PDB file of C-alpha atoms and ligand atoms in Angstrom:
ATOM      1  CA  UNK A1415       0.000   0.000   0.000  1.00 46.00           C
ATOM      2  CA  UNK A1416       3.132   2.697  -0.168  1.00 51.00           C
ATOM      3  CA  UNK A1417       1.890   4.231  -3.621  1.00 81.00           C
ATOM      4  CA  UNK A1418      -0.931   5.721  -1.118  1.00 88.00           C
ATOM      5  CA  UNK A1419       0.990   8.750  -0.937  1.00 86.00           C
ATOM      6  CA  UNK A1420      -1.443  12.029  -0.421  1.00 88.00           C
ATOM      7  CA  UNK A1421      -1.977  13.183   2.806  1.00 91.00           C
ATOM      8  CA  UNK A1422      -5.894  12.546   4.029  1.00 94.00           C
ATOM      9  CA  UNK A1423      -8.292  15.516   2.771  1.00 96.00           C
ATOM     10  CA  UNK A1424     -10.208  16.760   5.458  1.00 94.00           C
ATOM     11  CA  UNK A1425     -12.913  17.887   2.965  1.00 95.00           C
ATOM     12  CA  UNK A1426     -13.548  14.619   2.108  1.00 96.00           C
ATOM     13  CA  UNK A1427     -13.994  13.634   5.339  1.00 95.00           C
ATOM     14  CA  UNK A1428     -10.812  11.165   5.048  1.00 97.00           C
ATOM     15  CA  UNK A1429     -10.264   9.294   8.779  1.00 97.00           C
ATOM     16  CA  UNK A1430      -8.523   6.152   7.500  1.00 97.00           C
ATOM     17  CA  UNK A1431      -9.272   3.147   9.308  1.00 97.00           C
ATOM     18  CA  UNK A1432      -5.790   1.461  10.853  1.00 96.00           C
ATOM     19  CA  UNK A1433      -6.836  -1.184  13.661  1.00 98.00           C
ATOM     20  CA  UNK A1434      -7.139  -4.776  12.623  1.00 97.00           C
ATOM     21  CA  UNK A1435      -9.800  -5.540  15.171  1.00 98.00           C
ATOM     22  CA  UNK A1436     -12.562  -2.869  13.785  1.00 98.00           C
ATOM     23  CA  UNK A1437     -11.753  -3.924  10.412  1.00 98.00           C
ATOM     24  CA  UNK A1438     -12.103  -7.860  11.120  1.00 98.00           C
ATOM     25  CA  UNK A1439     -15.554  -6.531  12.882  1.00 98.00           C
ATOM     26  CA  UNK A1440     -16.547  -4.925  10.153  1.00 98.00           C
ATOM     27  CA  UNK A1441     -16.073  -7.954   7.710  1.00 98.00           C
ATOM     28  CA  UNK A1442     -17.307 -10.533   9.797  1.00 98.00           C
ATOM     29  CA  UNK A1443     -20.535  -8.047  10.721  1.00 98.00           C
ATOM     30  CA  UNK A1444     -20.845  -7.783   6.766  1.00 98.00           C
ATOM     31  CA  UNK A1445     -20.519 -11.685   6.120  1.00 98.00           C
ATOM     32  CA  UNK A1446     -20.077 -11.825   2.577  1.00 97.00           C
ATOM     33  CA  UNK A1447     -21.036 -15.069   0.563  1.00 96.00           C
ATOM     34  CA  UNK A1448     -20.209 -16.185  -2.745  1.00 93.00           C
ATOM     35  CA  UNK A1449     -22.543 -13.971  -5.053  1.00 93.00           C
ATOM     36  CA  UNK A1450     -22.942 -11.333  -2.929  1.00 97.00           C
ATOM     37  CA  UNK A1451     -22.901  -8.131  -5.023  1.00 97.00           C
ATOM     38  CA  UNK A1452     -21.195  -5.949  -2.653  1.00 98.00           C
ATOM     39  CA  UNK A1453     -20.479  -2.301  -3.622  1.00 98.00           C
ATOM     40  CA  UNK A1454     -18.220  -0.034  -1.033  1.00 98.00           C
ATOM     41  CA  UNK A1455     -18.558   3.821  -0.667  1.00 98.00           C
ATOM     42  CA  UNK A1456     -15.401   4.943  -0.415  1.00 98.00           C
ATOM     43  CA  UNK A1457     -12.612   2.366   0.153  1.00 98.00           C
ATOM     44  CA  UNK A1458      -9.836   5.235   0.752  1.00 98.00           C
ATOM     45  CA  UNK A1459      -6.563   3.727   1.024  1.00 97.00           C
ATOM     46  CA  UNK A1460      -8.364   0.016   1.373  1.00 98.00           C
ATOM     47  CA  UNK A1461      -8.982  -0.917   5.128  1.00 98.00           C
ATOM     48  CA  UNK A1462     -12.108  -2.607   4.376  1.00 98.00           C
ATOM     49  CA  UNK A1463     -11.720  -2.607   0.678  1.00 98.00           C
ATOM     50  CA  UNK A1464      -8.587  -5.701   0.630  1.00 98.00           C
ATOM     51  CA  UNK A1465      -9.937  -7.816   2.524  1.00 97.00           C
ATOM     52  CA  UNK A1466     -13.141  -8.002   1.449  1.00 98.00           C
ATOM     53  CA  UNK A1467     -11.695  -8.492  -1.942  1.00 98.00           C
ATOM     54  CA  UNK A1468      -9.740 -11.225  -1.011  1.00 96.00           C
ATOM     55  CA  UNK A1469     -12.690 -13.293   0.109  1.00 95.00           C
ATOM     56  CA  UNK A1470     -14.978 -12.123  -2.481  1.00 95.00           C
ATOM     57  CA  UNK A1471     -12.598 -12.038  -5.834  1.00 96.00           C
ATOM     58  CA  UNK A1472     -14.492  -9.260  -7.411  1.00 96.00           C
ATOM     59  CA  UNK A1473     -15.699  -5.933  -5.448  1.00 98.00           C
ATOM     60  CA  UNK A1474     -17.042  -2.616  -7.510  1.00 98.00           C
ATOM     61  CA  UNK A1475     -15.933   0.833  -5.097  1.00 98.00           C
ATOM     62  CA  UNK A1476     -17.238   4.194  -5.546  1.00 98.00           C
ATOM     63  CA  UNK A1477     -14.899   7.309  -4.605  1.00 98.00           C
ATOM     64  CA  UNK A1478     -14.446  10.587  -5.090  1.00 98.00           C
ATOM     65  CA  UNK A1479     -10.899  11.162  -4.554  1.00 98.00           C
ATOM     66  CA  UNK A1480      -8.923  11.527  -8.265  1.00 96.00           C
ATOM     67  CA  UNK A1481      -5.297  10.831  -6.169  1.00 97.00           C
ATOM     68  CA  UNK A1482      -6.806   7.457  -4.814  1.00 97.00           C
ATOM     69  CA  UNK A1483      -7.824   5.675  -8.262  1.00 97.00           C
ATOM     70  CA  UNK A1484      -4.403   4.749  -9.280  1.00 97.00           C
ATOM     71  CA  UNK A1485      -3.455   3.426  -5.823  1.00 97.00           C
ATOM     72  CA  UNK A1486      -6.098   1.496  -5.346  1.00 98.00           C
ATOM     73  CA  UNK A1487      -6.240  -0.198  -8.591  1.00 97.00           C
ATOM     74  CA  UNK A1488      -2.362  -0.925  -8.730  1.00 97.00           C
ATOM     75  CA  UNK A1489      -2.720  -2.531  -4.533  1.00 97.00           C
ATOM     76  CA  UNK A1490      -5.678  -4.738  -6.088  1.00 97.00           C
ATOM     77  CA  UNK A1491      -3.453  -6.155  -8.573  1.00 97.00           C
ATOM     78  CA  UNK A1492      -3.098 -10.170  -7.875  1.00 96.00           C
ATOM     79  CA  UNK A1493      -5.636  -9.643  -5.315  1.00 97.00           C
ATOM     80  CA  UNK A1494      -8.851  -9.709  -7.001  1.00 97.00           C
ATOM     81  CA  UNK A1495     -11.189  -8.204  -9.434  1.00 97.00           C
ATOM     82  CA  UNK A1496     -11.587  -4.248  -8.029  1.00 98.00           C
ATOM     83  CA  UNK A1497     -14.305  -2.089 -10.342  1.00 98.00           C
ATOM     84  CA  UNK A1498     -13.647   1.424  -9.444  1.00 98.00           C
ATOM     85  CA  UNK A1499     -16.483   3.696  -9.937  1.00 98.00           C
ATOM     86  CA  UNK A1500     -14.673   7.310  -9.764  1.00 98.00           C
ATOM     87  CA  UNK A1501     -17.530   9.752  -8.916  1.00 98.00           C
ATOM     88  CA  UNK A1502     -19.694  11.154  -6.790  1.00 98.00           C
ATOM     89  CA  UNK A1503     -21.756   8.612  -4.714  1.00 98.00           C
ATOM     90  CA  UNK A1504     -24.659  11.209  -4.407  1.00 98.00           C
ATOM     91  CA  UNK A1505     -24.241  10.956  -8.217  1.00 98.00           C
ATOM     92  CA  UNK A1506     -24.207   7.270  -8.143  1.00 98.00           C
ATOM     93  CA  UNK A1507     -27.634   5.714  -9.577  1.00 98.00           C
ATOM     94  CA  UNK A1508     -27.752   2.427  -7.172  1.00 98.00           C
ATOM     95  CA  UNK A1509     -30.760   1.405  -9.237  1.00 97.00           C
ATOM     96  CA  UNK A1510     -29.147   1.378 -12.456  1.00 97.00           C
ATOM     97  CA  UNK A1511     -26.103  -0.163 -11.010  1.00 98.00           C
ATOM     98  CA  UNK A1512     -27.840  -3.139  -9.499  1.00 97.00           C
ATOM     99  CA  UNK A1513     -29.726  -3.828 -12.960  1.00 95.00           C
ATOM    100  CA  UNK A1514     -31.411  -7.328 -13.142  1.00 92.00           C
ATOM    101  CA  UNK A1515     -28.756  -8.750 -11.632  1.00 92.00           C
ATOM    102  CA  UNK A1516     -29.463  -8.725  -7.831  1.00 92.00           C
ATOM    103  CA  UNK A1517     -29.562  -6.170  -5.104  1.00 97.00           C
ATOM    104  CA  UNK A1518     -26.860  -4.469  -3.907  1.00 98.00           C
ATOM    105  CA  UNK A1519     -24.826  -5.244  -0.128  1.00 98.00           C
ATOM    106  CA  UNK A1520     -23.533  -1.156   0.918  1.00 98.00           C
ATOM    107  CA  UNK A1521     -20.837  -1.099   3.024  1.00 98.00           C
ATOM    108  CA  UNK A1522     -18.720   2.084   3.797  1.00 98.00           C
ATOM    109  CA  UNK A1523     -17.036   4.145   6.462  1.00 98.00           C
ATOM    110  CA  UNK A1524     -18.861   7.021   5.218  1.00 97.00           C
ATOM    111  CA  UNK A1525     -17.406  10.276   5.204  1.00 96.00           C
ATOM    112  CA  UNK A1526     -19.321  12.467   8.426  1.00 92.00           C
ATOM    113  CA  UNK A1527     -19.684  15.643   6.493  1.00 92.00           C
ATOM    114  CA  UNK A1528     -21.971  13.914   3.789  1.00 94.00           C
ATOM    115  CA  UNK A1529     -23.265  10.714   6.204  1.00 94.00           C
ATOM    116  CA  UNK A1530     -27.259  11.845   5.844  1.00 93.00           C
ATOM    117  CA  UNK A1531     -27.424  12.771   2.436  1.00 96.00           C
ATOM    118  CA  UNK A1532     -25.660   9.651   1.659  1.00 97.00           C
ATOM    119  CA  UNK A1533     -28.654   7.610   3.593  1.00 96.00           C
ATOM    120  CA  UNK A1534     -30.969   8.821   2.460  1.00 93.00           C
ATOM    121  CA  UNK A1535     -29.672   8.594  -1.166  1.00 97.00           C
ATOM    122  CA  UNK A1536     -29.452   4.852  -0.682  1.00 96.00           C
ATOM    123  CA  UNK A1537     -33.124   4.904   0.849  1.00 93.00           C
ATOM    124  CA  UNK A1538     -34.544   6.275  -2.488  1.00 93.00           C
ATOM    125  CA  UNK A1539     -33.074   3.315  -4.448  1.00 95.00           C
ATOM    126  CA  UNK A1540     -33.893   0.932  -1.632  1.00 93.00           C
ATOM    127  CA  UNK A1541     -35.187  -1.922  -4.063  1.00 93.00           C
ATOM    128  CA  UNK A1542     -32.098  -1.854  -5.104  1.00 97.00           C
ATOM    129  CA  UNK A1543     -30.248  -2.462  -1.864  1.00 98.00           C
ATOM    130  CA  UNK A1544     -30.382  -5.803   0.122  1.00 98.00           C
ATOM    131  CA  UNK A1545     -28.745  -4.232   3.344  1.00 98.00           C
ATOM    132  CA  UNK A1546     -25.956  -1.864   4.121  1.00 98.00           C
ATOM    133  CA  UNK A1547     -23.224  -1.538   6.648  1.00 98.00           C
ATOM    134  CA  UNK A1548     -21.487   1.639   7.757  1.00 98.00           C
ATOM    135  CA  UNK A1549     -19.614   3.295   9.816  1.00 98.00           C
ATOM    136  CA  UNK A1550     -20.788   6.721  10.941  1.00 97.00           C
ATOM    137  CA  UNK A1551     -20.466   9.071  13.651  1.00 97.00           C
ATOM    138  CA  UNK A1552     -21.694   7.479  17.021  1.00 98.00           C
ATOM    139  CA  UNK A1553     -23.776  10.416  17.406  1.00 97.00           C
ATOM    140  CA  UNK A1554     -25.994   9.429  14.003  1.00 97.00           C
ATOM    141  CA  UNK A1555     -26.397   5.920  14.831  1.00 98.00           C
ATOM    142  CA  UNK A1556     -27.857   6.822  18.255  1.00 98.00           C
ATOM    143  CA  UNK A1557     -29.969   8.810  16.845  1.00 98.00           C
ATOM    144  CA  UNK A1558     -31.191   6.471  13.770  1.00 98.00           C
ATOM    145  CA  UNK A1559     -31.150   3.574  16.256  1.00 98.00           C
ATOM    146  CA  UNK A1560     -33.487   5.308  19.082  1.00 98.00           C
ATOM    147  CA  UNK A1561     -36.550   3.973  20.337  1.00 98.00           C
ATOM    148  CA  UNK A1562     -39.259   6.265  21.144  1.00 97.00           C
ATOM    149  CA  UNK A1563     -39.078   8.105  24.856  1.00 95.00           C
ATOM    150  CA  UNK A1564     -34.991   8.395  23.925  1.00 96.00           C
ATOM    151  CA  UNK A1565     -33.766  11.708  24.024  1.00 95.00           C
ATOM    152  CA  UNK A1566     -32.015  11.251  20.675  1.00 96.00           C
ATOM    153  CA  UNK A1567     -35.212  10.040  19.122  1.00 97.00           C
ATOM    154  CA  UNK A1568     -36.221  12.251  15.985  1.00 96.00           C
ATOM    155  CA  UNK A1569     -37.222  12.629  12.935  1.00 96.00           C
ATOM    156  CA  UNK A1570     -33.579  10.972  11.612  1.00 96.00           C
ATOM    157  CA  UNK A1571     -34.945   8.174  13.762  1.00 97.00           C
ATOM    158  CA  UNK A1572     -38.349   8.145  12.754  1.00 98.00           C
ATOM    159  CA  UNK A1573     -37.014   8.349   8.657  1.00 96.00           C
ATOM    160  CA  UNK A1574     -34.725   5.360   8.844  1.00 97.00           C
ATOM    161  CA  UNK A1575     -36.825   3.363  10.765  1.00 98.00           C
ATOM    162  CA  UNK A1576     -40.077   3.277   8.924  1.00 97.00           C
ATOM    163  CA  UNK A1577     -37.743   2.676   5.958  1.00 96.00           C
ATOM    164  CA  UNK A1578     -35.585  -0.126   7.443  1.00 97.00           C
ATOM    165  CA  UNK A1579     -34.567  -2.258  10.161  1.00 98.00           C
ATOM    166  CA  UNK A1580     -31.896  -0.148  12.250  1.00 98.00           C
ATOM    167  CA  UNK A1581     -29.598  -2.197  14.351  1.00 98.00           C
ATOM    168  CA  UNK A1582     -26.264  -0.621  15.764  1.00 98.00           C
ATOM    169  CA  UNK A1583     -23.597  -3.116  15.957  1.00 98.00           C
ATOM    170  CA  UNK A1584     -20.203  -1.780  17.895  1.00 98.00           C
ATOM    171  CA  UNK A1585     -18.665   1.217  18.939  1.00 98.00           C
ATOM    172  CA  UNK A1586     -15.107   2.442  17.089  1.00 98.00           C
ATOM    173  CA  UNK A1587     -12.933   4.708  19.273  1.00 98.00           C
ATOM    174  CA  UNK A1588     -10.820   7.696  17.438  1.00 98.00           C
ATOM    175  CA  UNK A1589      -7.708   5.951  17.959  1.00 98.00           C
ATOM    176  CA  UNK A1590      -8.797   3.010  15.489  1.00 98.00           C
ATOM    177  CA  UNK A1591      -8.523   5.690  12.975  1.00 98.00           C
ATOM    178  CA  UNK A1592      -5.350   7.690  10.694  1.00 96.00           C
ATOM    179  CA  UNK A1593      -6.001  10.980  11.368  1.00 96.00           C
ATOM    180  CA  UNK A1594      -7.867   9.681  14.244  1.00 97.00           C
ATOM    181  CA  UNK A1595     -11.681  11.979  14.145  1.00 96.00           C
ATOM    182  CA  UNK A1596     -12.901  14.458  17.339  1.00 95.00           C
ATOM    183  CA  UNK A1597     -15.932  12.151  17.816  1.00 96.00           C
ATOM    184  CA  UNK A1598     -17.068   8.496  18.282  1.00 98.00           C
ATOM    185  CA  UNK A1599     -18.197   6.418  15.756  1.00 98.00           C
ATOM    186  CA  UNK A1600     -20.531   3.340  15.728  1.00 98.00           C
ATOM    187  CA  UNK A1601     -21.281   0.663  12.729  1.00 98.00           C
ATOM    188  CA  UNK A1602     -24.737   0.389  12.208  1.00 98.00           C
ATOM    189  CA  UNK A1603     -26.707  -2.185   9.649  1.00 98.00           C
ATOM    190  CA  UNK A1604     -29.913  -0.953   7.715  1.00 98.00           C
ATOM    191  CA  UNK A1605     -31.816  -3.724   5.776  1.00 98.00           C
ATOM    192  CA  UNK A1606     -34.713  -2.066   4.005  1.00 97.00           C
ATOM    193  CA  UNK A1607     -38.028  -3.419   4.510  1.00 96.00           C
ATOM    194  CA  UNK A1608     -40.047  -4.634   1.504  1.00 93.00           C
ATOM    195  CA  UNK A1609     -42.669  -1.740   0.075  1.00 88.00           C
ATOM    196  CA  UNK A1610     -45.396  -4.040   1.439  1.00 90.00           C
ATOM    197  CA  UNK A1611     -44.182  -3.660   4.937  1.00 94.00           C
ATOM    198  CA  UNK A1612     -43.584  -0.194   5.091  1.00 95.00           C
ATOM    199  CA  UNK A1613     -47.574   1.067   4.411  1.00 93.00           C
ATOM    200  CA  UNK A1614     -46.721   4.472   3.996  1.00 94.00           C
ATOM    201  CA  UNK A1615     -48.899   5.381   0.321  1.00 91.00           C
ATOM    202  CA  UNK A1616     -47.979   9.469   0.382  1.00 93.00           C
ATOM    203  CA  UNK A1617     -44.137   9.531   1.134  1.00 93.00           C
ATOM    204  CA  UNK A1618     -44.684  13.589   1.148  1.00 94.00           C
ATOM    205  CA  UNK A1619     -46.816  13.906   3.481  1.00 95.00           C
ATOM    206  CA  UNK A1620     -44.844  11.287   5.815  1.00 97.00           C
ATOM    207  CA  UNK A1621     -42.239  13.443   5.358  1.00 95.00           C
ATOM    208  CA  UNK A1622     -43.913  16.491   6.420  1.00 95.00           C
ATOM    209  CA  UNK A1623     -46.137  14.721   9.198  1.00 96.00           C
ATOM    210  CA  UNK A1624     -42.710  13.739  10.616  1.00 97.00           C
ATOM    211  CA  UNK A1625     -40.954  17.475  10.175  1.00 96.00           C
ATOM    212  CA  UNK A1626     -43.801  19.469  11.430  1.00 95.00           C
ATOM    213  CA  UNK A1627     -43.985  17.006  14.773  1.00 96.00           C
ATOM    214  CA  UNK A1628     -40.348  16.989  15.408  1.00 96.00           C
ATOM    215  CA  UNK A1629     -39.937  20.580  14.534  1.00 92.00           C
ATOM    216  CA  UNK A1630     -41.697  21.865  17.901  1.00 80.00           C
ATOM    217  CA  UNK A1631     -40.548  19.362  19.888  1.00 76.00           C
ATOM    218  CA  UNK A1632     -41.296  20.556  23.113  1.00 83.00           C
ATOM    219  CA  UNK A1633     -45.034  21.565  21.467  1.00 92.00           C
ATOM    220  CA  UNK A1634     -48.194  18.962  21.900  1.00 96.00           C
ATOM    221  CA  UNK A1635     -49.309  16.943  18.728  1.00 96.00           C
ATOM    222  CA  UNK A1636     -52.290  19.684  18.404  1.00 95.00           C
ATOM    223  CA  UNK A1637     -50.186  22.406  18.460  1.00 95.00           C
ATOM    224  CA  UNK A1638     -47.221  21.243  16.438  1.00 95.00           C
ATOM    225  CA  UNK A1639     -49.017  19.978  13.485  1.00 95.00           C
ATOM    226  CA  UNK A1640     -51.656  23.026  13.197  1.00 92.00           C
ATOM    227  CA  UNK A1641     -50.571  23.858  10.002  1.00 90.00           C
ATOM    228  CA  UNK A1642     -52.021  20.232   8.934  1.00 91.00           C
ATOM    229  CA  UNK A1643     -54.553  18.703  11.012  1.00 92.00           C
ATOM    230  CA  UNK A1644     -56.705  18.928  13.726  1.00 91.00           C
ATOM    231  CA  UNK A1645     -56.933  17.621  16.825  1.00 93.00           C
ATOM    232  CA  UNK A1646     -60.243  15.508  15.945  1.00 93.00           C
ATOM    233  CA  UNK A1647     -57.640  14.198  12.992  1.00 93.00           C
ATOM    234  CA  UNK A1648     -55.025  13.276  15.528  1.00 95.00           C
ATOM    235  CA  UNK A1649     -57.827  11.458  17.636  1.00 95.00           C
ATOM    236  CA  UNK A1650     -59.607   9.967  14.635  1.00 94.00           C
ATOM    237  CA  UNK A1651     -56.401   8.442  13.746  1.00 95.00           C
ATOM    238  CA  UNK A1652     -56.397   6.429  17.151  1.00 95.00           C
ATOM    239  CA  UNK A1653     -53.376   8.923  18.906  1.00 97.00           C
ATOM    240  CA  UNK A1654     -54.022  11.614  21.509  1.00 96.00           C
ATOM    241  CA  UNK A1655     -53.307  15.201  20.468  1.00 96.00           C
ATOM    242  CA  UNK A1656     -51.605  15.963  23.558  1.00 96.00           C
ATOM    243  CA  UNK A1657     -48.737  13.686  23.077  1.00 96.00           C
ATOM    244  CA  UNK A1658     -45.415  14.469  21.818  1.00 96.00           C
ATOM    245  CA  UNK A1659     -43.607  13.539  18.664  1.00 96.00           C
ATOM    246  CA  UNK A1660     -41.231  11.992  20.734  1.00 96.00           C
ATOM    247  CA  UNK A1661     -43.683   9.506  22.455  1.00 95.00           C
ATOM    248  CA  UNK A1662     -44.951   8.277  18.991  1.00 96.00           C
ATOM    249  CA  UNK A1663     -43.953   4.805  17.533  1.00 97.00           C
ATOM    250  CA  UNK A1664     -42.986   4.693  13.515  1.00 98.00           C
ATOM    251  CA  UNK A1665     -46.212   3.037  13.186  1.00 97.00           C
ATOM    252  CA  UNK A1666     -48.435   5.958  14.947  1.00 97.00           C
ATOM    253  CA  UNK A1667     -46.925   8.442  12.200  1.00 97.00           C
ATOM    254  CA  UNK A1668     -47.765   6.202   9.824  1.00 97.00           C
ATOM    255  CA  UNK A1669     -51.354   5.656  10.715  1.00 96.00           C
ATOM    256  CA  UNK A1670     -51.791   9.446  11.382  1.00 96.00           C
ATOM    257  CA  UNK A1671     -50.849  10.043   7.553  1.00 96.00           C
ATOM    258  CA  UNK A1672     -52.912   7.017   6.170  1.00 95.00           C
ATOM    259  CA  UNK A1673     -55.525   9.019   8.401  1.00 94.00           C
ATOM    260  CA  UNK A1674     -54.752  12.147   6.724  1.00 94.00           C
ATOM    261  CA  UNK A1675     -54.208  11.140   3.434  1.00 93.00           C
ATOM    262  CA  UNK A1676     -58.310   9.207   3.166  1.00 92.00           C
ATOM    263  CA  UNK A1677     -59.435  12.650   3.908  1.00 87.00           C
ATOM    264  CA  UNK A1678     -61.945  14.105   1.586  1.00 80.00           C
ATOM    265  CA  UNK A1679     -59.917  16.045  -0.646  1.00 74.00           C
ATOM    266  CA  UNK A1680     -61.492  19.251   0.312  1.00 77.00           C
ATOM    267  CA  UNK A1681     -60.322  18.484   4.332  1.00 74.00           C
ATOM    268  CA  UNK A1682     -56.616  17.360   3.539  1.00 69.00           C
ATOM    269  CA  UNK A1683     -53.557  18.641   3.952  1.00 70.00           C
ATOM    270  CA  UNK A1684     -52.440  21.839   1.191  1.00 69.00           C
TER     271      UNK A1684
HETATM  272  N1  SAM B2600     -12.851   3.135   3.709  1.00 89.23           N
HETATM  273  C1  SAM B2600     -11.641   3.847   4.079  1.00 89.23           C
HETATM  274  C2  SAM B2600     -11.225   3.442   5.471  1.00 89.23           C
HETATM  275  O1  SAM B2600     -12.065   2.919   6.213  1.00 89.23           O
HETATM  276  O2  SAM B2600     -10.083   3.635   5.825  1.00 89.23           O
HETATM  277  C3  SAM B2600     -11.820   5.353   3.970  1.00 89.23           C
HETATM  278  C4  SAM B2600     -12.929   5.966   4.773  1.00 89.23           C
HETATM  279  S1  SAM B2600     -12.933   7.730   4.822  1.00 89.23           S
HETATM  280  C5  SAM B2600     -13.804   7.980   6.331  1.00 89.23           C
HETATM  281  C6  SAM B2600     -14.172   8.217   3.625  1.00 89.23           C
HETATM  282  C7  SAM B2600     -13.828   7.950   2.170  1.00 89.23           C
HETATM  283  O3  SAM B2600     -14.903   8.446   1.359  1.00 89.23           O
HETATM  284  C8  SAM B2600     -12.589   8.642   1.657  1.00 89.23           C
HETATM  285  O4  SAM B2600     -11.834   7.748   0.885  1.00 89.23           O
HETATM  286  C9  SAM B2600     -13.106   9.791   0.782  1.00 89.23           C
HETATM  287  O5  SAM B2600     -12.224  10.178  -0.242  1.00 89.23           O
HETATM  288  C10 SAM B2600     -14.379   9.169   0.242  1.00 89.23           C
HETATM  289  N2  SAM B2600     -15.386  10.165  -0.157  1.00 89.23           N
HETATM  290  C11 SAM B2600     -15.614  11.398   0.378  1.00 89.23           C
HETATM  291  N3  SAM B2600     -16.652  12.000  -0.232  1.00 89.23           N
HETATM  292  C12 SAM B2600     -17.090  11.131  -1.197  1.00 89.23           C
HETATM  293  C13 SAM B2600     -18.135  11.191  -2.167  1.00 89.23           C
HETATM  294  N4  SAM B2600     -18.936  12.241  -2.267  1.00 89.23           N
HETATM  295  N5  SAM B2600     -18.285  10.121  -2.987  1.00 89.23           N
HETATM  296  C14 SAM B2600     -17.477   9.033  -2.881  1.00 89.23           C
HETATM  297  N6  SAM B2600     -16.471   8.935  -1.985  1.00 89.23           N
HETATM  298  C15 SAM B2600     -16.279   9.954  -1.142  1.00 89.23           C
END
């Protein structure tokens, strides 16, 4: 690995993973089988990116960084079959990737600065995705993983989660890391749920049922979703209008915009 000689960009969020034990965790957390169609978001100088390769034989990478393409594809060399994607992974259609030939296994230590963009770009092609496994601030996963009554519990919670199955996996001190980062990190798994299991029909209005709750926080259900219900809505849709967003389970925002959305036309949200 000597030819990876630029020093790490900050701007690209580059914390280089350098302890053996996280990086076995990782792998064995991912367990990759014969056939798997695993795609990593950026391998950097190739922490998780080797040996993953050397199990797998073939392993298609997405990254950004122009100095790290040469590198990488001259350390795979005897070591497998490495297809490097050299873009954007915001720009990255996951959908078109996958094809017809099976969906896709993430995996990534994601760089921080772009971690929720990056979700929830994976989210929209999530027939596309079997499950994914990164690394990401401690901080995030708390926060995706929390169950309602948690202080972290939000609307990043309430997104994932009606999306996918959330499960964090281990904690990764700074040290593990070359430059090591100021904060935590945690490796969380997200498999999607089917579209039959997730029941929500008007993503938009999720979305906005979600933002308005979580948006006054500290307001009651009446009060924080004025703008697009009542409180005979809230109670019609089986929830009391003097709870808080952060009492409600996934489900209960689901129901309350299947509630919303049956509405006479004339009575629904603008
Ligand atoms: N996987 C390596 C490791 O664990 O040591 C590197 C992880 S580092 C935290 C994040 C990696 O993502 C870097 O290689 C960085 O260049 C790459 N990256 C940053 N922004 C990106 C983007 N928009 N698209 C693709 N890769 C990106």
């Amino acid at each position: 690995m000597s030819s990876f000689k630029a020093p790490p960009k900050k701007n690209l969020g580059q914390h280089f993973l350098a302890d053996r034990t996280y990086i076995d965790q990782i792998v064995m957390a991912v367990n990759p089988r014969a056939g798997d169609r695993l795609v990593e978001i950026g391998p950097g100088q190739g922490a998780i990116t080797f040996p993953l390769l050397r199990g797998q034989g073939e392993l298609t990478v997405i990254e950004f960084d122009r100095d790290l393409i040469t590198p990488l594809m001259e350390a795979s060399e005897g070591v497998g079959r490495l297809t490097i994607i050299h873009k954007d992974v915001l720009q990255v259609d996951f959908s078109r990737l996958a094809g017809d030939e099976g969906p896709l296994r993430l995996v990534g230590n994601l760089p921080y600065n772009i971690s929720s963009p990056i979700l929830f770009h994976a989210l929209e092609h999530a027939g596309a995705v079997r499950d994914m496994h990164f690394m990401l601030q401690k901080e995030v996963v708390d926060r995706m993983a929390a169950d309602p009554g948690s202080k972290v519990y939000g609307r990043l919670s309430v997104m994932l989660q009606a999306y996918c199955r959330v499960t964090s996996l281990f904690d990764v001190p700074p040290g593990a890391f070359r430059p090591p980062p100021k904060v935590d990190s945690s490796v969380v798994r997200l498999v999607p749920k089917a579209p039959d299991e997730i029941g929500i029909g008007d993503r938009a209005l999720f979305e906005r049922v979600v933002r308005d709750a979580f948006g006054q926080r500290r307001k009651t259900l009446r009060n924080a979703l004025s703008q697009l219900c009542s409180g005979a809505d809230i109670e019609a849709a089986g929830l009391r209008p003097d709870a808080r967003a952060e009492q409600l389970h996934v489900d209960e925002f689901i129901a309350l915009t299947a509630h919303l959305a049956a509405l006479p036309p004339d009575a629904r949200p603008a």
